C-alpha cells in the first residue's frame, strides 16, 4: 500500500486516548481517541494483529493507556525495527516487524497488524 495512510492517522497526533481494548481472541486492538480538533471519540481498530510491544519509559509496572496524550501515530510499510520474544520454557523465537508506532507521553506501543479501521473505513496494509 502506498504510504497515503500517514496523513490520515497524523490528524490524531496530539489527541487524547479515552480507552484501549486488547482482544487477542479476535486479534484486535481498539483505541478510542479524540483528535485535537474534536470533542468526540474516533475509533481506531487494528485488525489481524500478530503482535504488539509496549515499552514503558517510566517506572510503571502496568499497561496504562487511558487518558494519555498521543504524541504521534505512524505507519511504515517496512516497519519500525525487528522485535522478538521467546517463551521461557521453549527454544522457539517469535520475530515480528511492527508496522504501526504510537508514541505516548511516557511510553510507546508498537503494533504488527494487517489492517486498520478508522471509523469503519478499512485500510489493508499487509497481505
Coordinates of C-alpha atoms in Angstrom, one line a residue:
X1 CA 0.0 0.0 0.0
X2 CA 1.4 3.4 -0.8
X3 CA 2.0 5.4 2.3
X4 CA -1.0 7.6 2.0
X5 CA -2.2 6.4 5.4
X6 CA 0.1 8.6 7.4
X7 CA -1.8 11.9 6.5
X8 CA -5.0 10.3 7.8
X9 CA -3.6 9.0 11.1
X10 CA -1.4 12.1 11.6
X11 CA -4.6 14.0 12.3
X12 CA -4.9 12.1 15.5
X13 CA -1.4 13.0 16.8
X14 CA -1.6 15.3 19.8
X15 CA -5.0 13.7 20.6
X16 CA -6.2 12.2 23.8
X17 CA -6.8 8.4 24.3
X18 CA -10.0 7.7 26.0
X19 CA -9.9 3.9 26.1
X20 CA -7.9 1.0 24.8
X21 CA -9.2 -2.6 24.4
X22 CA -6.9 -5.5 23.6
X23 CA -8.8 -8.6 22.3
X24 CA -6.3 -11.3 21.4
X25 CA -9.1 -13.8 20.7
X26 CA -10.3 -11.7 17.8
X27 CA -6.7 -10.3 17.1
X28 CA -7.7 -6.7 17.5
X29 CA -6.6 -3.6 19.4
X30 CA -9.2 -0.8 19.6
X31 CA -8.4 2.7 20.6
X32 CA -10.9 5.4 21.3
X33 CA -9.2 8.8 20.7
X34 CA -10.2 12.4 20.4
X35 CA -8.2 14.3 17.9
X36 CA -7.0 17.8 18.7
X37 CA -9.9 19.4 16.7
X38 CA -12.8 17.4 18.1
X39 CA -14.6 16.6 21.3
X40 CA -16.0 13.3 20.0
X41 CA -14.1 10.0 20.0
X42 CA -12.9 8.3 16.9
X43 CA -12.5 4.5 17.0
X44 CA -9.3 3.2 15.5
X45 CA -9.1 -0.6 15.3
X46 CA -6.0 -2.5 14.4
X47 CA -7.1 -5.8 12.9
X48 CA -5.4 -9.1 12.3
X49 CA -2.9 -8.2 15.0
X50 CA 0.1 -10.6 15.0
X51 CA 2.0 -9.0 17.9
X52 CA 2.3 -5.8 20.0
X53 CA 5.0 -4.4 22.1
X54 CA 4.6 -1.9 24.9
X55 CA 7.6 0.0 26.0
X56 CA 7.2 2.0 29.2
X57 CA 9.8 4.7 29.7
X58 CA 8.7 5.4 33.3
X59 CA 8.7 3.0 36.3
X60 CA 5.1 2.0 36.0
X61 CA 4.6 -1.7 36.0
X62 CA 1.2 -1.8 34.4
X63 CA -0.1 -1.2 30.9
X64 CA -1.9 2.1 31.3
X65 CA -3.0 3.9 28.2
X66 CA -6.4 5.5 29.0
X67 CA -6.4 9.3 29.5
X68 CA -3.0 9.6 28.0
X69 CA -2.0 12.1 25.3
X70 CA -0.9 10.6 22.0
X71 CA 2.1 12.5 20.8
X72 CA 2.4 10.7 17.4
X73 CA 1.0 7.8 15.5
X74 CA 2.7 6.5 12.4
X75 CA 2.6 3.7 9.8
X76 CA 5.6 2.4 7.9
X77 CA 5.5 -0.2 5.0
X78 CA 8.8 -1.6 6.1
X79 CA 8.2 -1.5 9.8
X80 CA 9.8 0.0 12.9
X81 CA 12.6 -2.5 13.5
X82 CA 12.6 -6.2 14.3
X83 CA 11.2 -7.3 17.7
X84 CA 11.5 -10.8 19.1
X85 CA 10.1 -12.8 22.0
X86 CA 10.9 -16.2 23.4
X87 CA 8.9 -18.3 25.8
X88 CA 10.8 -19.2 29.0
X89 CA 10.3 -23.0 28.6
X90 CA 10.7 -23.1 24.8
X91 CA 13.5 -22.6 22.3
X92 CA 11.2 -21.0 19.8
X93 CA 11.8 -17.4 18.9
X94 CA 8.9 -15.3 17.6
X95 CA 10.1 -12.5 15.4
X96 CA 7.9 -9.7 14.0
X97 CA 8.2 -6.3 12.5
X98 CA 5.6 -3.8 13.8
X99 CA 4.3 -1.5 11.1
X100 CA 2.4 0.9 13.5
X101 CA 4.0 3.0 16.2
X102 CA 2.2 5.1 18.8
X103 CA 4.3 7.5 20.8
X104 CA 2.6 8.4 24.1
X105 CA 3.6 10.7 26.9
X106 CA 6.0 8.3 28.6
X107 CA 5.6 5.1 26.7
X108 CA 5.4 3.6 23.2
X109 CA 3.1 1.0 21.6
X110 CA 4.3 -0.9 18.5
X111 CA 1.7 -3.0 16.6
X112 CA 2.1 -5.6 13.9
X113 CA -1.3 -5.5 12.1
X114 CA -2.5 -6.4 8.7
X115 CA -5.5 -3.9 8.7
X116 CA -6.5 -0.7 10.3
X117 CA -10.1 0.5 10.5
X118 CA -10.8 4.2 11.3
X119 CA -14.5 4.9 11.9
X120 CA -15.4 1.8 9.9
X121 CA -13.2 2.7 6.9
X122 CA -10.8 -0.2 6.4
X123 CA -7.3 0.0 5.1
X124 CA -5.3 -3.1 4.3
X125 CA -1.6 -2.6 4.9
X126 CA -0.2 -6.2 4.7
X127 CA -1.2 -9.1 2.6

